[in-house]
PDB file of C-alpha atoms and ligand atoms in Angstrom:
ATOM      1  CA  UNK R 259      -7.212  17.729  27.285  1.00 90.00           C
ATOM      2  CA  UNK R 260      -7.359  16.061  23.904  1.00 97.00           C
ATOM      3  CA  UNK R 261      -8.382  12.424  23.397  1.00 97.00           C
ATOM      4  CA  UNK R 262      -4.787  11.199  23.359  1.00 98.00           C
ATOM      5  CA  UNK R 263      -4.106  12.820  26.755  1.00 98.00           C
ATOM      6  CA  UNK R 264      -7.387  11.563  28.224  1.00 98.00           C
ATOM      7  CA  UNK R 265      -6.605   8.006  27.114  1.00 98.00           C
ATOM      8  CA  UNK R 266      -3.109   8.245  28.622  1.00 98.00           C
ATOM      9  CA  UNK R 267      -4.561   9.467  31.930  1.00 98.00           C
ATOM     10  CA  UNK R 268      -7.300   6.792  32.059  1.00 98.00           C
ATOM     11  CA  UNK R 269      -4.774   4.118  31.204  1.00 97.00           C
ATOM     12  CA  UNK R 270      -2.644   5.050  34.242  1.00 97.00           C
ATOM     13  CA  UNK R 271      -5.643   5.360  36.604  1.00 98.00           C
ATOM     14  CA  UNK R 272      -6.964   1.947  35.617  1.00 98.00           C
ATOM     15  CA  UNK R 273      -3.626   0.105  35.318  1.00 98.00           C
ATOM     16  CA  UNK R 274      -4.426  -0.714  31.695  1.00 98.00           C
ATOM     17  CA  UNK R 275      -2.111  -1.510  28.815  1.00 98.00           C
ATOM     18  CA  UNK R 276      -2.885  -0.722  25.167  1.00 98.00           C
ATOM     19  CA  UNK R 277      -1.569  -3.255  22.655  1.00 98.00           C
ATOM     20  CA  UNK R 278      -1.911  -2.228  19.006  1.00 98.00           C
ATOM     21  CA  UNK R 279      -1.282  -3.932  15.686  1.00 98.00           C
ATOM     22  CA  UNK R 280       0.693  -2.162  12.916  1.00 98.00           C
ATOM     23  CA  UNK R 281      -2.511  -1.987  10.828  1.00 98.00           C
ATOM     24  CA  UNK R 282      -4.236   0.358  13.289  1.00 98.00           C
ATOM     25  CA  UNK R 283      -4.730   4.028  12.402  1.00 98.00           C
ATOM     26  CA  UNK R 284      -1.668   6.199  13.270  1.00 98.00           C
ATOM     27  CA  UNK R 285      -3.356   7.987  16.204  1.00 98.00           C
ATOM     28  CA  UNK R 286      -4.027   4.633  17.914  1.00 98.00           C
ATOM     29  CA  UNK R 287      -0.449   3.468  17.283  1.00 98.00           C
ATOM     30  CA  UNK R 288       0.777   6.719  18.866  1.00 98.00           C
ATOM     31  CA  UNK R 289      -1.169   6.241  22.115  1.00 98.00           C
ATOM     32  CA  UNK R 290      -0.398   2.510  22.443  1.00 98.00           C
ATOM     33  CA  UNK R 291       2.099   1.086  24.938  1.00 98.00           C
ATOM     34  CA  UNK R 292       3.234  -1.467  22.402  1.00 98.00           C
ATOM     35  CA  UNK R 293       2.777  -1.746  18.626  1.00 98.00           C
ATOM     36  CA  UNK R 294       3.687  -5.037  17.013  1.00 97.00           C
ATOM     37  CA  UNK R 295       2.949  -8.029  14.829  1.00 97.00           C
ATOM     38  CA  UNK R 296       0.734 -10.939  15.882  1.00 95.00           C
ATOM     39  CA  UNK R 297       3.552 -12.833  17.601  1.00 94.00           C
ATOM     40  CA  UNK R 298       4.896  -9.782  19.452  1.00 96.00           C
ATOM     41  CA  UNK R 299       1.393  -8.884  20.598  1.00 97.00           C
ATOM     42  CA  UNK R 300       0.712 -12.407  21.898  1.00 95.00           C
ATOM     43  CA  UNK R 301       4.070 -12.373  23.721  1.00 95.00           C
ATOM     44  CA  UNK R 302       3.283  -8.976  25.297  1.00 97.00           C
ATOM     45  CA  UNK R 303      -0.194 -10.179  26.300  1.00 96.00           C
ATOM     46  CA  UNK R 304       1.384 -13.244  27.950  1.00 94.00           C
ATOM     47  CA  UNK R 305       3.777 -11.187  30.085  1.00 96.00           C
ATOM     48  CA  UNK R 306       1.780  -8.066  31.047  1.00 96.00           C
ATOM     49  CA  UNK R 307       1.066  -7.221  34.697  1.00 96.00           C
ATOM     50  CA  UNK R 308      -1.669  -4.723  33.789  1.00 97.00           C
ATOM     51  CA  UNK R 309      -5.186  -5.402  35.105  1.00 97.00           C
ATOM     52  CA  UNK R 310      -6.883  -4.402  31.861  1.00 98.00           C
ATOM     53  CA  UNK R 311      -5.690  -5.171  28.320  1.00 98.00           C
ATOM     54  CA  UNK R 312      -7.129  -2.941  25.617  1.00 98.00           C
ATOM     55  CA  UNK R 313      -6.518  -4.694  22.335  1.00 98.00           C
ATOM     56  CA  UNK R 314      -6.387  -2.327  19.385  1.00 98.00           C
ATOM     57  CA  UNK R 315      -6.545  -4.976  16.704  1.00 98.00           C
ATOM     58  CA  UNK R 316      -9.107  -7.531  15.563  1.00 98.00           C
ATOM     59  CA  UNK R 317     -11.231 -10.064  17.445  1.00 98.00           C
ATOM     60  CA  UNK R 318      -8.975 -13.131  17.155  1.00 98.00           C
ATOM     61  CA  UNK R 319      -6.047 -11.139  18.600  1.00 97.00           C
ATOM     62  CA  UNK R 320      -8.039  -9.969  21.626  1.00 97.00           C
ATOM     63  CA  UNK R 321      -9.388 -13.497  22.051  1.00 98.00           C
ATOM     64  CA  UNK R 322      -5.808 -14.854  22.140  1.00 97.00           C
ATOM     65  CA  UNK R 323      -4.972 -12.276  24.839  1.00 97.00           C
ATOM     66  CA  UNK R 324      -8.042 -13.388  26.845  1.00 97.00           C
ATOM     67  CA  UNK R 325      -7.091 -17.072  26.531  1.00 97.00           C
ATOM     68  CA  UNK R 326      -3.673 -16.157  27.951  1.00 96.00           C
ATOM     69  CA  UNK R 327      -5.220 -13.964  30.682  1.00 96.00           C
ATOM     70  CA  UNK R 328      -8.522 -15.495  31.827  1.00 96.00           C
ATOM     71  CA  UNK R 329      -8.620 -13.392  35.014  1.00 96.00           C
ATOM     72  CA  UNK R 330      -7.970 -10.052  33.319  1.00 97.00           C
ATOM     73  CA  UNK R 331     -10.382  -7.769  31.540  1.00 98.00           C
ATOM     74  CA  UNK R 332      -9.619  -7.819  27.806  1.00 98.00           C
ATOM     75  CA  UNK R 333     -11.334  -5.088  25.801  1.00 98.00           C
ATOM     76  CA  UNK R 334     -11.701  -4.586  22.038  1.00 98.00           C
ATOM     77  CA  UNK R 335     -12.804  -1.081  20.932  1.00 98.00           C
ATOM     78  CA  UNK R 336     -15.179  -2.514  18.285  1.00 98.00           C
ATOM     79  CA  UNK R 337     -16.496  -6.074  18.704  1.00 98.00           C
ATOM     80  CA  UNK R 338     -17.327  -6.203  14.977  1.00 98.00           C
ATOM     81  CA  UNK R 339     -13.610  -5.974  14.087  1.00 98.00           C
ATOM     82  CA  UNK R 340     -13.338  -9.495  12.668  1.00 98.00           C
ATOM     83  CA  UNK R 341     -11.087 -11.052  10.011  1.00 98.00           C
ATOM     84  CA  UNK R 342     -11.913 -12.593   6.608  1.00 95.00           C
ATOM     85  CA  UNK R 343      -9.253 -15.237   7.150  1.00 97.00           C
ATOM     86  CA  UNK R 344     -10.651 -16.313  10.531  1.00 98.00           C
ATOM     87  CA  UNK R 345     -14.161 -16.324   9.009  1.00 97.00           C
ATOM     88  CA  UNK R 346     -12.992 -18.604   6.183  1.00 97.00           C
ATOM     89  CA  UNK R 347     -12.499 -21.432   8.692  1.00 98.00           C
ATOM     90  CA  UNK R 348     -15.752 -22.357  10.486  1.00 98.00           C
ATOM     91  CA  UNK R 349     -15.023 -24.666  13.489  1.00 98.00           C
ATOM     92  CA  UNK R 350     -17.589 -27.361  12.512  1.00 98.00           C
ATOM     93  CA  UNK R 351     -16.133 -27.804   9.015  1.00 98.00           C
ATOM     94  CA  UNK R 352     -12.589 -27.667  10.361  1.00 98.00           C
ATOM     95  CA  UNK R 353     -13.384 -30.366  12.964  1.00 98.00           C
ATOM     96  CA  UNK R 354     -14.520 -32.669  10.137  1.00 98.00           C
ATOM     97  CA  UNK R 355     -11.172 -32.262   8.381  1.00 98.00           C
ATOM     98  CA  UNK R 356      -9.194 -32.807  11.603  1.00 98.00           C
ATOM     99  CA  UNK R 357     -11.268 -35.884  12.546  1.00 98.00           C
ATOM    100  CA  UNK R 358     -10.775 -37.342   9.061  1.00 98.00           C
ATOM    101  CA  UNK R 359      -6.952 -37.091   9.434  1.00 98.00           C
ATOM    102  CA  UNK R 360      -6.167 -38.334  12.956  1.00 97.00           C
ATOM    103  CA  UNK R 361      -2.470 -38.971  12.185  1.00 98.00           C
ATOM    104  CA  UNK R 362      -1.830 -35.321  11.115  1.00 98.00           C
ATOM    105  CA  UNK R 363      -0.333 -32.593  13.288  1.00 98.00           C
ATOM    106  CA  UNK R 364      -2.632 -29.569  13.102  1.00 98.00           C
ATOM    107  CA  UNK R 365      -0.771 -26.257  12.695  1.00 98.00           C
ATOM    108  CA  UNK R 366      -3.069 -23.267  12.714  1.00 98.00           C
ATOM    109  CA  UNK R 367      -2.257 -19.677  11.844  1.00 98.00           C
ATOM    110  CA  UNK R 368      -3.204 -17.377  14.735  1.00 98.00           C
ATOM    111  CA  UNK R 369      -5.810 -15.674  12.468  1.00 98.00           C
ATOM    112  CA  UNK R 370      -8.610 -18.058  13.526  1.00 98.00           C
ATOM    113  CA  UNK R 371     -11.297 -18.342  16.192  1.00 98.00           C
ATOM    114  CA  UNK R 372     -10.735 -19.725  19.710  1.00 98.00           C
ATOM    115  CA  UNK R 373     -12.824 -22.783  18.683  1.00 98.00           C
ATOM    116  CA  UNK R 374     -10.445 -23.520  15.787  1.00 98.00           C
ATOM    117  CA  UNK R 375      -7.436 -23.008  18.093  1.00 98.00           C
ATOM    118  CA  UNK R 376      -9.013 -25.554  20.451  1.00 98.00           C
ATOM    119  CA  UNK R 377      -8.878 -28.119  17.601  1.00 98.00           C
ATOM    120  CA  UNK R 378      -5.188 -27.429  16.877  1.00 98.00           C
ATOM    121  CA  UNK R 379      -1.840 -28.809  18.042  1.00 98.00           C
ATOM    122  CA  UNK R 380       0.353 -25.740  17.482  1.00 98.00           C
ATOM    123  CA  UNK R 381      -0.476 -22.135  16.604  1.00 98.00           C
ATOM    124  CA  UNK R 382       1.859 -20.140  14.364  1.00 98.00           C
ATOM    125  CA  UNK R 383       2.120 -16.593  13.052  1.00 97.00           C
ATOM    126  CA  UNK R 384       3.721 -15.338   9.855  1.00 97.00           C
ATOM    127  CA  UNK R 385       6.969 -14.673  11.717  1.00 96.00           C
ATOM    128  CA  UNK R 386       7.429 -18.190  13.108  1.00 97.00           C
ATOM    129  CA  UNK R 387       5.448 -20.444  10.705  1.00 98.00           C
ATOM    130  CA  UNK R 388       8.578 -21.871   9.062  1.00 98.00           C
ATOM    131  CA  UNK R 389      10.161 -22.693  12.433  1.00 98.00           C
ATOM    132  CA  UNK R 390       6.933 -24.274  13.730  1.00 98.00           C
ATOM    133  CA  UNK R 391       6.526 -26.445  10.608  1.00 98.00           C
ATOM    134  CA  UNK R 392      10.184 -27.499  10.831  1.00 98.00           C
ATOM    135  CA  UNK R 393       9.640 -28.505  14.489  1.00 98.00           C
ATOM    136  CA  UNK R 394       7.390 -31.366  13.329  1.00 98.00           C
ATOM    137  CA  UNK R 395       9.281 -34.590  12.474  1.00 97.00           C
ATOM    138  CA  UNK R 396       9.585 -35.007   8.686  1.00 96.00           C
ATOM    139  CA  UNK R 397       7.571 -38.251   8.550  1.00 96.00           C
ATOM    140  CA  UNK R 398       4.546 -36.731  10.332  1.00 98.00           C
ATOM    141  CA  UNK R 399       1.895 -35.266   7.994  1.00 98.00           C
ATOM    142  CA  UNK R 400       0.622 -31.738   8.656  1.00 98.00           C
ATOM    143  CA  UNK R 401      -2.707 -29.957   8.270  1.00 98.00           C
ATOM    144  CA  UNK R 402      -2.047 -26.224   7.812  1.00 98.00           C
ATOM    145  CA  UNK R 403      -4.951 -23.773   8.218  1.00 98.00           C
ATOM    146  CA  UNK R 404      -6.572 -21.419   7.435  1.00 98.00           C
ATOM    147  CA  UNK R 405      -4.351 -19.333   5.098  1.00 98.00           C
ATOM    148  CA  UNK R 406      -3.577 -21.173   1.838  1.00 98.00           C
ATOM    149  CA  UNK R 407      -1.195 -18.437   0.644  1.00 98.00           C
ATOM    150  CA  UNK R 408       0.969 -18.586   3.768  1.00 98.00           C
ATOM    151  CA  UNK R 409       0.662 -22.382   3.598  1.00 98.00           C
ATOM    152  CA  UNK R 410       1.917 -22.505  -0.013  1.00 98.00           C
ATOM    153  CA  UNK R 411       4.792 -20.164   0.829  1.00 98.00           C
ATOM    154  CA  UNK R 412       5.835 -22.295   3.824  1.00 98.00           C
ATOM    155  CA  UNK R 413       5.593 -25.458   1.692  1.00 98.00           C
ATOM    156  CA  UNK R 414       8.053 -23.867  -0.713  1.00 98.00           C
ATOM    157  CA  UNK R 415      10.405 -22.713   2.047  1.00 98.00           C
ATOM    158  CA  UNK R 416      10.450 -26.025   3.930  1.00 98.00           C
ATOM    159  CA  UNK R 417       9.928 -28.508   1.084  1.00 97.00           C
ATOM    160  CA  UNK R 418       7.108 -30.061   3.168  1.00 97.00           C
ATOM    161  CA  UNK R 419       3.820 -31.086   1.525  1.00 97.00           C
ATOM    162  CA  UNK R 420       0.940 -30.060   3.783  1.00 98.00           C
ATOM    163  CA  UNK R 421      -2.821 -30.459   3.666  1.00 98.00           C
ATOM    164  CA  UNK R 422      -3.933 -26.835   3.218  1.00 98.00           C
ATOM    165  CA  UNK R 423      -7.216 -25.227   4.262  1.00 98.00           C
ATOM    166  CA  UNK R 424      -8.683 -23.037   1.516  1.00 98.00           C
ATOM    167  CA  UNK R 425      -8.760 -19.680   3.340  1.00 98.00           C
ATOM    168  CA  UNK R 426      -7.372 -16.254   2.491  1.00 97.00           C
ATOM    169  CA  UNK R 427      -7.157 -12.627   3.601  1.00 97.00           C
ATOM    170  CA  UNK R 428      -9.263 -10.271   1.450  1.00 94.00           C
ATOM    171  CA  UNK R 429      -6.720  -7.478   1.794  1.00 95.00           C
ATOM    172  CA  UNK R 430      -3.631  -9.461   0.752  1.00 96.00           C
ATOM    173  CA  UNK R 431      -5.476 -11.255  -2.066  1.00 94.00           C
ATOM    174  CA  UNK R 432      -6.472  -7.889  -3.543  1.00 93.00           C
ATOM    175  CA  UNK R 433      -3.009  -6.866  -4.754  1.00 96.00           C
ATOM    176  CA  UNK R 434      -2.838  -6.541  -8.529  1.00 94.00           C
ATOM    177  CA  UNK R 435       0.200  -8.088 -10.224  1.00 96.00           C
ATOM    178  CA  UNK R 436      -0.237  -5.999 -13.402  1.00 95.00           C
ATOM    179  CA  UNK R 437      -0.426  -2.759 -11.447  1.00 94.00           C
ATOM    180  CA  UNK R 438       2.477  -3.781  -9.229  1.00 96.00           C
ATOM    181  CA  UNK R 439       4.713  -4.482 -12.258  1.00 97.00           C
ATOM    182  CA  UNK R 440       3.688  -1.191 -13.857  1.00 96.00           C
ATOM    183  CA  UNK R 441       4.464   0.670 -10.634  1.00 95.00           C
ATOM    184  CA  UNK R 442       7.837  -1.061 -10.477  1.00 97.00           C
ATOM    185  CA  UNK R 443       8.588   0.079 -14.046  1.00 97.00           C
ATOM    186  CA  UNK R 444       7.865   3.652 -12.937  1.00 96.00           C
ATOM    187  CA  UNK R 445      10.156   3.181  -9.884  1.00 97.00           C
ATOM    188  CA  UNK R 446      12.823   0.745 -11.126  1.00 97.00           C
ATOM    189  CA  UNK R 447      15.067   1.546  -8.143  1.00 97.00           C
ATOM    190  CA  UNK R 448      12.412   0.441  -5.637  1.00 98.00           C
ATOM    191  CA  UNK R 449      12.639  -2.926  -3.887  1.00 98.00           C
ATOM    192  CA  UNK R 450       9.450  -4.913  -3.394  1.00 98.00           C
ATOM    193  CA  UNK R 451       8.673  -6.474  -0.010  1.00 98.00           C
ATOM    194  CA  UNK R 452       5.576  -8.542   0.724  1.00 98.00           C
ATOM    195  CA  UNK R 453       3.598 -10.220   3.488  1.00 98.00           C
ATOM    196  CA  UNK R 454       3.218 -14.014   3.024  1.00 98.00           C
ATOM    197  CA  UNK R 455      -0.596 -13.755   3.122  1.00 98.00           C
ATOM    198  CA  UNK R 456      -0.209 -12.398  -0.447  1.00 98.00           C
ATOM    199  CA  UNK R 457      -0.614 -14.708  -3.460  1.00 98.00           C
ATOM    200  CA  UNK R 458       2.460 -16.501  -4.813  1.00 98.00           C
ATOM    201  CA  UNK R 459       2.669 -14.348  -8.000  1.00 98.00           C
ATOM    202  CA  UNK R 460       3.070 -11.280  -5.753  1.00 98.00           C
ATOM    203  CA  UNK R 461       5.590 -13.042  -3.480  1.00 98.00           C
ATOM    204  CA  UNK R 462       7.683 -14.002  -6.523  1.00 98.00           C
ATOM    205  CA  UNK R 463       8.309 -10.311  -7.248  1.00 98.00           C
ATOM    206  CA  UNK R 464       9.526  -9.581  -3.710  1.00 98.00           C
ATOM    207  CA  UNK R 465      13.124  -9.296  -2.525  1.00 98.00           C
ATOM    208  CA  UNK R 466      11.890  -9.996   1.027  1.00 98.00           C
ATOM    209  CA  UNK R 467       8.852 -11.845   2.387  1.00 98.00           C
ATOM    210  CA  UNK R 468       7.960 -11.635   6.075  1.00 98.00           C
ATOM    211  CA  UNK R 469       5.608 -10.630   8.863  1.00 97.00           C
ATOM    212  CA  UNK R 470       4.805  -6.974   9.522  1.00 98.00           C
ATOM    213  CA  UNK R 471       7.560  -6.766  12.174  1.00 98.00           C
ATOM    214  CA  UNK R 472       9.914  -8.620   9.821  1.00 98.00           C
ATOM    215  CA  UNK R 473       9.219  -6.135   7.012  1.00 98.00           C
ATOM    216  CA  UNK R 474       9.967  -3.157   9.272  1.00 98.00           C
ATOM    217  CA  UNK R 475      13.202  -4.772  10.471  1.00 98.00           C
ATOM    218  CA  UNK R 476      14.159  -5.535   6.864  1.00 98.00           C
ATOM    219  CA  UNK R 477      13.823  -1.948   5.595  1.00 98.00           C
ATOM    220  CA  UNK R 478      15.792  -0.721   8.634  1.00 98.00           C
ATOM    221  CA  UNK R 479      18.666  -3.117   8.101  1.00 98.00           C
ATOM    222  CA  UNK R 480      18.700  -2.927   4.283  1.00 98.00           C
ATOM    223  CA  UNK R 481      18.734   0.780   3.453  1.00 95.00           C
ATOM    224  CA  UNK R 482      17.351   1.580  -0.019  1.00 97.00           C
ATOM    225  CA  UNK R 483      16.103   4.684  -1.812  1.00 97.00           C
ATOM    226  CA  UNK R 484      12.556   3.306  -1.990  1.00 98.00           C
ATOM    227  CA  UNK R 485      10.445   0.279  -1.157  1.00 98.00           C
ATOM    228  CA  UNK R 486       7.125  -0.911  -2.565  1.00 97.00           C
ATOM    229  CA  UNK R 487       5.280  -2.435   0.369  1.00 97.00           C
ATOM    230  CA  UNK R 488       2.743  -5.233  -0.231  1.00 97.00           C
ATOM    231  CA  UNK R 489       0.756  -5.441   2.977  1.00 97.00           C
ATOM    232  CA  UNK R 490      -1.943  -3.442   4.743  1.00 96.00           C
ATOM    233  CA  UNK R 491      -1.159   0.273   4.430  1.00 95.00           C
ATOM    234  CA  UNK R 492      -1.266   0.945   8.198  1.00 96.00           C
ATOM    235  CA  UNK R 493       2.273  -0.457   8.442  1.00 97.00           C
ATOM    236  CA  UNK R 494       3.624   2.605   6.604  1.00 97.00           C
ATOM    237  CA  UNK R 495       3.208   4.778   9.722  1.00 97.00           C
ATOM    238  CA  UNK R 496       5.762   2.988  11.931  1.00 98.00           C
ATOM    239  CA  UNK R 497       7.902   1.982   8.953  1.00 98.00           C
ATOM    240  CA  UNK R 498       8.295   5.604   7.852  1.00 98.00           C
ATOM    241  CA  UNK R 499       9.286   6.622  11.392  1.00 98.00           C
ATOM    242  CA  UNK R 500      12.032   3.983  11.280  1.00 98.00           C
ATOM    243  CA  UNK R 501      13.343   5.000   7.821  1.00 98.00           C
ATOM    244  CA  UNK R 502      12.510   8.706   7.361  1.00 98.00           C
ATOM    245  CA  UNK R 503      14.827   9.068   4.338  1.00 97.00           C
ATOM    246  CA  UNK R 504      13.255   6.192   2.379  1.00 98.00           C
ATOM    247  CA  UNK R 505      10.321   6.581  -0.011  1.00 98.00           C
ATOM    248  CA  UNK R 506       7.652   4.024   0.897  1.00 97.00           C
ATOM    249  CA  UNK R 507       5.069   3.193  -1.752  1.00 95.00           C
ATOM    250  CA  UNK R 508       2.003   1.059  -0.930  1.00 94.00           C
ATOM    251  CA  UNK R 509       1.482  -1.811  -3.394  1.00 95.00           C
ATOM    252  CA  UNK R 510      -1.618  -1.226  -5.550  1.00 93.00           C
ATOM    253  CA  UNK R 511      -4.828  -3.239  -5.187  1.00 92.00           C
ATOM    254  CA  UNK R 512      -7.375  -4.165  -7.890  1.00 86.00           C
ATOM    255  CA  UNK R 513      -9.966  -1.426  -8.307  1.00 73.00           C
ATOM    256  CA  UNK R 514     -12.868  -3.848  -8.117  1.00 55.00           C
ATOM    257  CA  UNK R 515     -11.832  -5.481  -4.843  1.00 52.00           C
ATOM    258  CA  UNK R 516     -14.211  -5.336  -1.900  1.00 49.00           C
ATOM    259  CA  UNK R 517     -12.172  -2.776   0.039  1.00 48.00           C
ATOM    260  CA  UNK R 518     -10.897  -0.898  -3.081  1.00 47.00           C
ATOM    261  CA  UNK R 519      -7.548  -0.272  -1.362  1.00 64.00           C
ATOM    262  CA  UNK R 520      -4.918  -2.057   0.688  1.00 88.00           C
ATOM    263  CA  UNK R 521      -6.644  -1.180   3.951  1.00 93.00           C
ATOM    264  CA  UNK R 522      -8.253  -3.764   6.206  1.00 96.00           C
ATOM    265  CA  UNK R 523     -11.806  -2.588   6.883  1.00 94.00           C
ATOM    266  CA  UNK R 524     -11.875  -4.689  10.072  1.00 97.00           C
ATOM    267  CA  UNK R 525      -8.689  -3.178  11.514  1.00 98.00           C
ATOM    268  CA  UNK R 526      -9.945   0.288  10.631  1.00 97.00           C
ATOM    269  CA  UNK R 527     -13.187  -0.176  12.634  1.00 98.00           C
ATOM    270  CA  UNK R 528     -11.232   0.858  15.724  1.00 98.00           C
ATOM    271  CA  UNK R 529     -10.946   4.627  16.158  1.00 98.00           C
ATOM    272  CA  UNK R 530      -9.347   6.814  18.834  1.00 98.00           C
ATOM    273  CA  UNK R 531     -12.831   7.768  20.090  1.00 98.00           C
ATOM    274  CA  UNK R 532     -13.874   4.094  20.369  1.00 98.00           C
ATOM    275  CA  UNK R 533     -10.595   3.356  22.160  1.00 98.00           C
ATOM    276  CA  UNK R 534     -11.367   6.100  24.679  1.00 98.00           C
ATOM    277  CA  UNK R 535     -14.986   4.930  25.151  1.00 98.00           C
ATOM    278  CA  UNK R 536     -13.894   1.357  25.648  1.00 98.00           C
ATOM    279  CA  UNK R 537     -11.355   2.298  28.300  1.00 98.00           C
ATOM    280  CA  UNK R 538     -13.834   4.638  30.040  1.00 98.00           C
ATOM    281  CA  UNK R 539     -16.727   2.133  30.128  1.00 98.00           C
ATOM    282  CA  UNK R 540     -14.577  -1.037  30.250  1.00 98.00           C
ATOM    283  CA  UNK R 541     -16.657  -2.524  27.419  1.00 98.00           C
ATOM    284  CA  UNK R 542     -16.930  -4.338  25.051  1.00 98.00           C
ATOM    285  CA  UNK R 543     -15.304  -7.251  26.880  1.00 98.00           C
ATOM    286  CA  UNK R 544     -13.953 -10.395  25.258  1.00 98.00           C
ATOM    287  CA  UNK R 545     -15.162 -13.659  26.798  1.00 98.00           C
ATOM    288  CA  UNK R 546     -14.028 -17.205  26.033  1.00 98.00           C
ATOM    289  CA  UNK R 547     -15.752 -20.225  27.617  1.00 98.00           C
ATOM    290  CA  UNK R 548     -13.701 -22.321  30.076  1.00 98.00           C
ATOM    291  CA  UNK R 549     -14.039 -25.465  27.915  1.00 98.00           C
ATOM    292  CA  UNK R 550     -12.679 -23.751  24.794  1.00 98.00           C
ATOM    293  CA  UNK R 551     -10.038 -21.815  26.732  1.00 98.00           C
ATOM    294  CA  UNK R 552      -8.584 -24.905  28.393  1.00 98.00           C
ATOM    295  CA  UNK R 553      -8.078 -26.528  24.982  1.00 98.00           C
ATOM    296  CA  UNK R 554      -7.037 -23.392  23.043  1.00 98.00           C
ATOM    297  CA  UNK R 555      -4.330 -22.381  25.537  1.00 98.00           C
ATOM    298  CA  UNK R 556      -2.275 -25.528  24.818  1.00 98.00           C
ATOM    299  CA  UNK R 557      -1.368 -24.844  21.137  1.00 98.00           C
ATOM    300  CA  UNK R 558      -0.772 -21.152  21.953  1.00 97.00           C
ATOM    301  CA  UNK R 559       1.634 -22.045  24.782  1.00 97.00           C
ATOM    302  CA  UNK R 560       3.280 -24.575  22.486  1.00 97.00           C
ATOM    303  CA  UNK R 561       3.932 -21.768  19.975  1.00 97.00           C
ATOM    304  CA  UNK R 562       5.221 -19.351  22.635  1.00 96.00           C
ATOM    305  CA  UNK R 563       7.588 -22.036  23.925  1.00 96.00           C
ATOM    306  CA  UNK R 564       8.941 -22.725  20.405  1.00 96.00           C
ATOM    307  CA  UNK R 565       9.327 -18.973  19.719  1.00 93.00           C
ATOM    308  CA  UNK R 566      11.572 -18.109  22.698  1.00 87.00           C
TER     309      UNK R 566
HETATM  310  P1  13P X 435       1.464 -10.138  11.253  1.00 89.90           P
HETATM  311  O1  13P X 435       1.402  -8.810  11.917  1.00 89.90           O
HETATM  312  O2  13P X 435       1.708 -11.226  12.249  1.00 89.90           O
HETATM  313  O3  13P X 435       2.452 -10.155  10.160  1.00 89.90           O
HETATM  314  O4  13P X 435       0.020 -10.442  10.647  1.00 89.90           O
HETATM  315  C1  13P X 435      -0.586  -9.683   9.680  1.00 89.90           C
HETATM  316  C2  13P X 435      -2.061  -9.764   9.709  1.00 89.90           C
HETATM  317  O5  13P X 435      -2.717  -9.895   8.731  1.00 89.90           O
HETATM  318  C3  13P X 435      -2.723  -9.634  10.975  1.00 89.90           C
HETATM  319  O6  13P X 435      -4.063  -9.766  10.782  1.00 89.90           O
HETATM  320 FE1  SF4 X 436      -7.699 -10.509   8.683  1.00 89.90          FE
HETATM  321 FE2  SF4 X 436      -6.485  -9.727   6.462  1.00 89.90          FE
HETATM  322 FE3  SF4 X 436      -7.535  -7.909   8.043  1.00 89.90          FE
HETATM  323 FE4  SF4 X 436      -5.333  -9.268   8.822  1.00 89.90          FE
HETATM  324  S1  SF4 X 436      -5.483  -7.826   7.115  1.00 89.90           S
HETATM  325  S2  SF4 X 436      -7.151  -8.835  10.061  1.00 89.90           S
HETATM  326  S3  SF4 X 436      -5.723 -11.258   7.894  1.00 89.90           S
HETATM  327  S4  SF4 X 436      -8.675  -9.481   6.933  1.00 89.90           S
END
């Protein structure tokens, strides 16, 4: 048996479910029970009957699944799979900001630690951020954290001024505007689509801005000869399966960026072998303390309720 078959067999034996993000390597996406964006993955984690959840994504995603399922085993193939955006918002510093603005509603992007979620009123993802912000009465001020690029985009969409945390994703901040415009000149027929974690000068070039699931839906429902895709390159696997006739071109990153490409080094820490090992040994496990969990579950449930 090959690794794929062994994982499938183990998964059945152990009543486990594999949830994978679109940024995972293709072979992980192919063995997963569900591949989705952050909101879809949280919704699947909330409704699964499986005894074990193997989260093929990054730490904050698996942590969210554990908060929703305290009595289940939640596994992450590589515990070091973190997120630059989550790291840009340390809980102690964030608590100071929240305490200094007691009249603000705290909306936090799901890309943050359980401790930061515990300090928040509502969680959002890139697919529901606009709806969540609009759910807050207009006269109530908002703190939006940790992604300043998503925050700026939502400010523009909703016309709401928000107090923004100064965080960003290293992958989405690495796109080069000059190279993108040059690429577009070489492919004038191509439409540009972008993830809202990208900087505003990149978003301004895009004919569509949305979450990973939103981008896939957009290319399916708006057939075009080619698309230039400004998000992590892992998305191209599922996207290409959905639109086999369309040419998909990854948006170019600056050469001197830390990852030198549009790949998320954290997402790519998970491999098929590590996925197998983690299912076989039922480690590494995600743990969240009861105190943090009891606070962090409230803004997550609030989001899930508003996203039905
Ligand atoms: P979505 O899949 O929710 O669009 O998020 C992208 C991302 O950066 C996840 O880390
Ligand atoms: Fe975090 Fe960016 Fe990687 Fe997503 S792509 S996990 S936001 S570093």
